[in-house]
Structures are given as structure tokens and as C-alpha cells.
Coordinates of C-alpha atoms and ligand atoms in Angstrom, one line a residue:
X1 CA 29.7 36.6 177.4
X2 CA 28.2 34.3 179.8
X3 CA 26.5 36.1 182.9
X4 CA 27.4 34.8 185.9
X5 CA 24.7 33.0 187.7
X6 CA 25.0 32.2 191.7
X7 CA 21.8 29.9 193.1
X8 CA 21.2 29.5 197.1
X9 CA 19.9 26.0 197.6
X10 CA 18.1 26.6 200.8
X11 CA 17.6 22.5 200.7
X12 CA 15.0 21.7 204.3
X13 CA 15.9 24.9 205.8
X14 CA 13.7 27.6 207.2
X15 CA 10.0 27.9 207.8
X16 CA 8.8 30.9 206.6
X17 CA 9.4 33.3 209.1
X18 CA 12.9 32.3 209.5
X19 CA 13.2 32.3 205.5
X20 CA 11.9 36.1 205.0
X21 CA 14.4 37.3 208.0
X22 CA 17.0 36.3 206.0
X23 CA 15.5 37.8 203.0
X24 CA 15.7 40.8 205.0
X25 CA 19.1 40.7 205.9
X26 CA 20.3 39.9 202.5
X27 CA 19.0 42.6 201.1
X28 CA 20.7 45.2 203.5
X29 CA 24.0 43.1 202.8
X30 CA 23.5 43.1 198.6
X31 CA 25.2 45.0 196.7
X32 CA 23.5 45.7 193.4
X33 CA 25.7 43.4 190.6
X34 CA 23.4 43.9 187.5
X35 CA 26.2 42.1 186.0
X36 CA 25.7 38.8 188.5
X37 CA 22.0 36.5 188.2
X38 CA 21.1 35.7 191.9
X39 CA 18.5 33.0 192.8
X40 CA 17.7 31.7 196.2
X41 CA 15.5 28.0 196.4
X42 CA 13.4 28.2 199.5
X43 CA 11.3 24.8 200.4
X44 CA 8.1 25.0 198.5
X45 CA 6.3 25.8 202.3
X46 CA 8.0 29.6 202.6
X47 CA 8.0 30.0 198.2
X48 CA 5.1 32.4 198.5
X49 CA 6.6 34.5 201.5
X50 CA 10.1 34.9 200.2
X51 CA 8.4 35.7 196.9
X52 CA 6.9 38.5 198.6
X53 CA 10.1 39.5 200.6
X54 CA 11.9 39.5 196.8
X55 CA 9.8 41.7 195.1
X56 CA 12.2 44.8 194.0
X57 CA 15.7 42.8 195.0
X58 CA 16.6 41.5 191.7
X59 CA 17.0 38.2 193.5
X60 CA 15.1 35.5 191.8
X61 CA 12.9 32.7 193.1
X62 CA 13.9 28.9 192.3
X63 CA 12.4 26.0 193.7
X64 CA 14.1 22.6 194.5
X65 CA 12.4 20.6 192.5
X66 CA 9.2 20.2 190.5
X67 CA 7.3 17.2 188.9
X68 CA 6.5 16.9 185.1
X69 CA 2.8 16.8 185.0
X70 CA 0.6 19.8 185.3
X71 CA -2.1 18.9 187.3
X72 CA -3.4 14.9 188.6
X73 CA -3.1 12.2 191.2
X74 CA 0.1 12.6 192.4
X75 CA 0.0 12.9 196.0
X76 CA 3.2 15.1 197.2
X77 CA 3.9 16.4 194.0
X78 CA 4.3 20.0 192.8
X79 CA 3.3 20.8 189.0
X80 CA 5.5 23.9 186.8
X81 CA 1.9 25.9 186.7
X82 CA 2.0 26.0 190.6
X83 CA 5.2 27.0 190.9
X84 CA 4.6 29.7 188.3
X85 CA 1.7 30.8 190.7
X86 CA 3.5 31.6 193.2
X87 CA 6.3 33.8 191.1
X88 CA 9.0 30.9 190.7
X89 CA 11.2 31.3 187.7
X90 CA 13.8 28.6 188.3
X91 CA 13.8 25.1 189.2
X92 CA 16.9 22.8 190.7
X93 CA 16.3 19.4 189.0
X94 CA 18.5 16.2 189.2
X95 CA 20.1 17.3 192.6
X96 CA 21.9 14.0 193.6
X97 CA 19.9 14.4 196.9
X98 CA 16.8 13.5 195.1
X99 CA 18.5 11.0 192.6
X100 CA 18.6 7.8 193.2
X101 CA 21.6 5.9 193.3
X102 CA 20.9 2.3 192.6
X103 CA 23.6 0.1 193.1
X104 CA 25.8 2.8 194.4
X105 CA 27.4 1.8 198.1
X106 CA 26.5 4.2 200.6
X107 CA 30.2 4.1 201.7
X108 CA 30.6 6.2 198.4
X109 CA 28.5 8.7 199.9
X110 CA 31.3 9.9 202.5
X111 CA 29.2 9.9 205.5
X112 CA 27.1 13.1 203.6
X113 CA 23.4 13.1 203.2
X114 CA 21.6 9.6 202.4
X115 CA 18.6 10.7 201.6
X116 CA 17.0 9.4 198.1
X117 CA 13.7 10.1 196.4
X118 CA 14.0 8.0 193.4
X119 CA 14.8 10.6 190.3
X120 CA 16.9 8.2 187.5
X121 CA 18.4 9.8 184.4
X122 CA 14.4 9.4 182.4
X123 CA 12.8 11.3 185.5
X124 CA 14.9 14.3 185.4
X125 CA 15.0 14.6 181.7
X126 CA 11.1 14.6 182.5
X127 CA 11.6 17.5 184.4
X128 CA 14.0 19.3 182.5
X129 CA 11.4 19.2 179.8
X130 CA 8.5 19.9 181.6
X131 CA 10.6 22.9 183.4
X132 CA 11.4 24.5 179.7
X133 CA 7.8 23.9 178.4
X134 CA 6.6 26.1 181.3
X135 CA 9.1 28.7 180.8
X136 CA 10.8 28.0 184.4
X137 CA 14.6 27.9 184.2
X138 CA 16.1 24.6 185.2
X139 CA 19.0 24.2 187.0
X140 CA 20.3 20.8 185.7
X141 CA 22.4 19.2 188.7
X142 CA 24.7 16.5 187.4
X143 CA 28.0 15.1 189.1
X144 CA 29.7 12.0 190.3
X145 CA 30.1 10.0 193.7
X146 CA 33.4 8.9 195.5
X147 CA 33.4 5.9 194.2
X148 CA 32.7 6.9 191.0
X149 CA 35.8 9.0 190.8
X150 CA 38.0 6.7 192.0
X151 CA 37.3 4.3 189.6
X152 CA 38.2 6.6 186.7
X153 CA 34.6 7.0 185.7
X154 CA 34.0 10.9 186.5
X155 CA 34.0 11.9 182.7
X156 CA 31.6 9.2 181.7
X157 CA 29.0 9.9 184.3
X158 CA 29.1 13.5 183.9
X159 CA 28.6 12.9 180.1
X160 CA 26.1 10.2 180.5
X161 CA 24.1 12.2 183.1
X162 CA 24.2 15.5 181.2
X163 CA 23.2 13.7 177.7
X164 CA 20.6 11.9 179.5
X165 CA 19.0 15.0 180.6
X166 CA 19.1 16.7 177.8
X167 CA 17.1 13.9 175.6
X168 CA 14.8 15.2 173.1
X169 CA 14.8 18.6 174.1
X170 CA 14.9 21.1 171.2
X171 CA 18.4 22.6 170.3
X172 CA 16.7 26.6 170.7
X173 CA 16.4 25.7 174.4
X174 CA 19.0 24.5 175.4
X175 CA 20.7 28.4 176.4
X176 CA 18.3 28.6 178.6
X177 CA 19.4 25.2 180.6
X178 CA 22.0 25.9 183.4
X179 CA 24.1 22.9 184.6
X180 CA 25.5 22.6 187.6
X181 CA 28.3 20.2 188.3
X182 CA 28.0 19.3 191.7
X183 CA 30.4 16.4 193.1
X184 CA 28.4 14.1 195.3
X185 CA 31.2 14.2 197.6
X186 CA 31.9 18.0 198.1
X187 CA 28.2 18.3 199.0
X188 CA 27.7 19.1 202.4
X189 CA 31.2 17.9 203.5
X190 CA 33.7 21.0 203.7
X191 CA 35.7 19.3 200.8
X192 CA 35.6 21.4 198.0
X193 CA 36.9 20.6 194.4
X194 CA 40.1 21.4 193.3
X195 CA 39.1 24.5 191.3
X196 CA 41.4 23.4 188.0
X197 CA 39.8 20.2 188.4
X198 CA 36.1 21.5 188.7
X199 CA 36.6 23.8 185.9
X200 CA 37.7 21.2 183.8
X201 CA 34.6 19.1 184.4
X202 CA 32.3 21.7 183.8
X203 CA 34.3 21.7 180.7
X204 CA 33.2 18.0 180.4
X205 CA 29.7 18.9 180.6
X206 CA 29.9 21.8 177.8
X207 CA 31.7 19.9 175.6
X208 CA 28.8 17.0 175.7
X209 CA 26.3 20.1 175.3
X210 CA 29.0 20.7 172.1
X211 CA 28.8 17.3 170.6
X212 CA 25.0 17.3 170.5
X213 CA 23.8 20.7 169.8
X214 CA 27.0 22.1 168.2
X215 CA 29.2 25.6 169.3
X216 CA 26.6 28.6 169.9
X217 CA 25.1 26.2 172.0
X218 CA 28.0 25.2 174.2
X219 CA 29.1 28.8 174.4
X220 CA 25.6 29.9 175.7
X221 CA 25.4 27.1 178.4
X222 CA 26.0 28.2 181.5
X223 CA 27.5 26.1 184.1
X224 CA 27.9 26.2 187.6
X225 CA 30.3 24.6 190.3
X226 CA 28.1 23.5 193.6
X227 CA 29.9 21.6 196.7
X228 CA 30.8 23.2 200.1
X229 CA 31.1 26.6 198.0
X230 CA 32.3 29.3 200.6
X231 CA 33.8 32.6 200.6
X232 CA 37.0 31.9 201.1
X233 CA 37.3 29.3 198.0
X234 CA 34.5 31.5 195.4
X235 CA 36.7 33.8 194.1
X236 CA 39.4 31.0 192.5
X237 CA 36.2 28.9 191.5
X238 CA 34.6 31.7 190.2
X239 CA 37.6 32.9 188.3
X240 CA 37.7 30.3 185.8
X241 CA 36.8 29.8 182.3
X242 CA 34.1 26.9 182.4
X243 CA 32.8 28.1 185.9
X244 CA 29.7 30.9 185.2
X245 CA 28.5 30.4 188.7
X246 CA 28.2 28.8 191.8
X247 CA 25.0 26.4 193.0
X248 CA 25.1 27.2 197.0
X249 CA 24.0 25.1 200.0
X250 CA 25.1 25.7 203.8
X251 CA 26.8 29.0 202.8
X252 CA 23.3 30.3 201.1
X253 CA 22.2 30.1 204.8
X254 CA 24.2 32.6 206.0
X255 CA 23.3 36.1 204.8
X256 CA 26.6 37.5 204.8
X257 CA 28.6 34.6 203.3
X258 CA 26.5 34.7 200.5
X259 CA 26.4 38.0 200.0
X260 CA 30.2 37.7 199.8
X261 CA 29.8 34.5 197.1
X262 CA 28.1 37.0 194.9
X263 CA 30.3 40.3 195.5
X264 CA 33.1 37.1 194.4
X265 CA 31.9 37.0 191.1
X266 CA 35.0 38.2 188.7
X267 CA 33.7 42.3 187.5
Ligands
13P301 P1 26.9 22.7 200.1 O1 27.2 24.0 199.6 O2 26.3 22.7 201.5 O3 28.0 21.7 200.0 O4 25.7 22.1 199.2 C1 25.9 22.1 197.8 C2 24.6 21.7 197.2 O5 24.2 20.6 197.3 C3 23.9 22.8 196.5 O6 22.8 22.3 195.7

């Protein structure tokens, strides 16, 4: 049995007075679901605060992205030992927000956010390794534009992205990897996936995990939905067989909406 796993990708949100208040009133809105994993990803400015407003929740700490060296000239860049020093467990990597998209119209992007910072395929696979050396949890973000899906090729990127990330990394870690299909065009826009048609893509993704590493593996992997997840659409996304959580943006904003995401989760 796969435990449910719901992440609040906080994205450039909150300084870190406005990021413990909502610690605050998260916690009064929580109710304890031992049976759900719950994660919010402040920016690396408030990770020490909320880490602090955590302690005792059972909410985790994740951060939003992380570099693959430990220590060096790399101005801007934050290292898996200084994340662990400041209590983060998780890390998002490969969000499509930090990939870059080469090639890719920005017409495909449906008016959502532009903004690029280079990761490719070999840089997140970087640090997805670097991530699982430390013993930090990635959160492995995979997931095709617009234009991507109209021209058929949804399946191929999904599959291409995921086995690209997943390069060279030991077949015992790869349980402790979550995915998170996350359609380039839900992000940020109000238009969710069709909820048969998001659990069959995260389907996609296990299934690559199945070819490479075999079946424990693939039945270990969890995988979670992420694109203009709400409250009124988390219970039929959550309800589904390939789904095992939800990767949250705008809605992870709001305390109450996602307290409600989590209480969504199927008992
Ligand atoms: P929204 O929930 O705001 O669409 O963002 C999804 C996302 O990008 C989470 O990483």
C-alpha cells in the first residue's frame, strides 16, 4: 500500500513572516492523517523559520530545488548538506518552471509562467542523484507542454523525461523517488487534467519505472498529479489507482484549501 503523499509548492511566495503565519493557521486547520505524508516547499529565505514553525506538526519540510554539488563556486546555488542544515527532508527537482524548454514555442506555454533556469534532462538526473545520496527525498517533476500533447507526443515525453532522470541511479532507491506528473499546461492556469486522463499518465510514468527496475519497484513508486489541484477537483484525482498524491501550488497558499486537499485523501 502506497501512502498517500500531498506536497505544497509554495513556489516565490511568502517572506518569512508571512510563511510561519500560515504555518500557524495550518496547523489549527490539520487534522491529524497519520495515514497521509504532508510536505510544504517554502523558498529557501523562510526554510529555517517554517522549519521551526513545523516542529511537532507531522508536516515535512521540502525545498524547491537543490544543486548537485556539496560545497564550491557556484554563486546562487544551494548544496543537499545545507538543506539538510536547516531540517529539509525533501527536494522538488525537474519542476518545468526551472527546466528549460529549448526549442519549445512559448505559445505552448498557454500564457502561464515563462520563467526558465536552464535544468535539461542531465541536470535534474544530477539532482535526483545528488538528492538520494544525501538522504533528501526528491520529488521528481516530469510532464508535457501544450504543444507537446497535441502533437501526440505526451507518452514519449513523460517516458523520456522520467527514464532520463532516473539514469544510473541504483535500483534499492528508486522507492524512495516520488514523481510527480505535472502537465505544463494545468500549471497555474485553472485547467486541471481530466482525472482518467491523469491517472493514466501517471500510469505512464510507473510503467517506465516497471520496464527499468522491474515490479516491486513500480509498485513502491509513488506518484503524484500537480496542476491547478483544488478542493473541489482532489477528491476524484485523489481517488484513483496511479494517483498516490497531489504536488500543490496556488491552493498550498491558502491554509484552508489545503487543509481540505489533504482531509481529500481517500481513508
Ligand atoms: P498550481 O497548483 O498553482 O497549478 O501549481 C502546480 C505546481 O506547479 C506545483 O508544483
Amino acid at each position: 500500500m502506497r501512502r498517500p503523499i500531498i506536497a505544497g509548492n509554495w513556489k516565490m511566495n511568502k517572506t518569512c513572516g508571512e510563511a510561519v503565519a500560515l504555518i500557524e493557521e495550518l496547523k489549527h486547520l490539520i487534522v491529524e492523517r497519520k495515514d497521509v505524508e504532508t510536505l510544504v516547499c517554502p523558498a529557501y529565505t523562510a526554510l529555517y523559520s517554517v522549519g521551526e514553525a513545523l516542529a511537532g506538526t507531522g508536516i515535512g519540510l521540502g525545498a524547491q530545488d537543490v544543486f548537485w554539488k556539496d560545497k564550491g563556486a557556484y554563486t546562487g546555488q544551494i548544496s543537499p548538506p545545507m538543506l539538510l542544515d536547516v531540517g529539509v527532508r525533501y527536494v522538488i527537482v525537474g519542476h518545468s518552471e526551472a527546466r528549460g524548454r529549448f526549442g519549445v514555442p512559448e505559445s505552448d506555454f498557454n500564457g502561464a509562467i515563462l520563467l526558465h533556469f536552464g535544468d535539461t534532462d542531465v541536470s535534474v538526473n544530477r539532482k535526483l542523484k545528488a538528492s538520494l545520496a544525501a538522504g533528501l527525498i526528491p520529488i521528481c517533476c516530469v510532464g508535457e507542454t501544450i504543444g507537446e500533447r497535441k502533437a501526440g507526443d505526451t507518452d514519449s515525453v513523460v517516458q523520456s523525461q522520467t527514464e532520463n532522470a532516473l539514469a544510473g541511479v541504483a535500483a534499492s532507491a528508486v522507492p524512495g523517488i516520488v514523481f510527480a506528473y505535472e502537465p505544463v499546461w494545468a500549471i497555474g492556469t485553472g485547467e486541471v487534467c481530466e482525472p482518467n486522463e491523469a491517472d493514466r499518465v501517471c500510469g505512464v510514468i510507473r510503467s517506465t519505472v516497471e520496464r527499468i527496475f522491474g515490479g516491486g519497484a513500480a509498485a513502491e513508486v509513488r506518484v503524484q498529479y500537480g496542476g491547478s489541484v483544488k478542493p473541489d477537483n482532489a477528491d476524484e484525482l485523489l481517488s484513483k489507482p496511479n494517483i498516490d498524491g497531489a504536488l500543490v501550488g496556488g491552493a498550498s497558499l491558502n491554509a484552508g484549501d489545503f487543509a481540505a486537499i489533504i482531509n481529500a485523501c481517500p481513508r
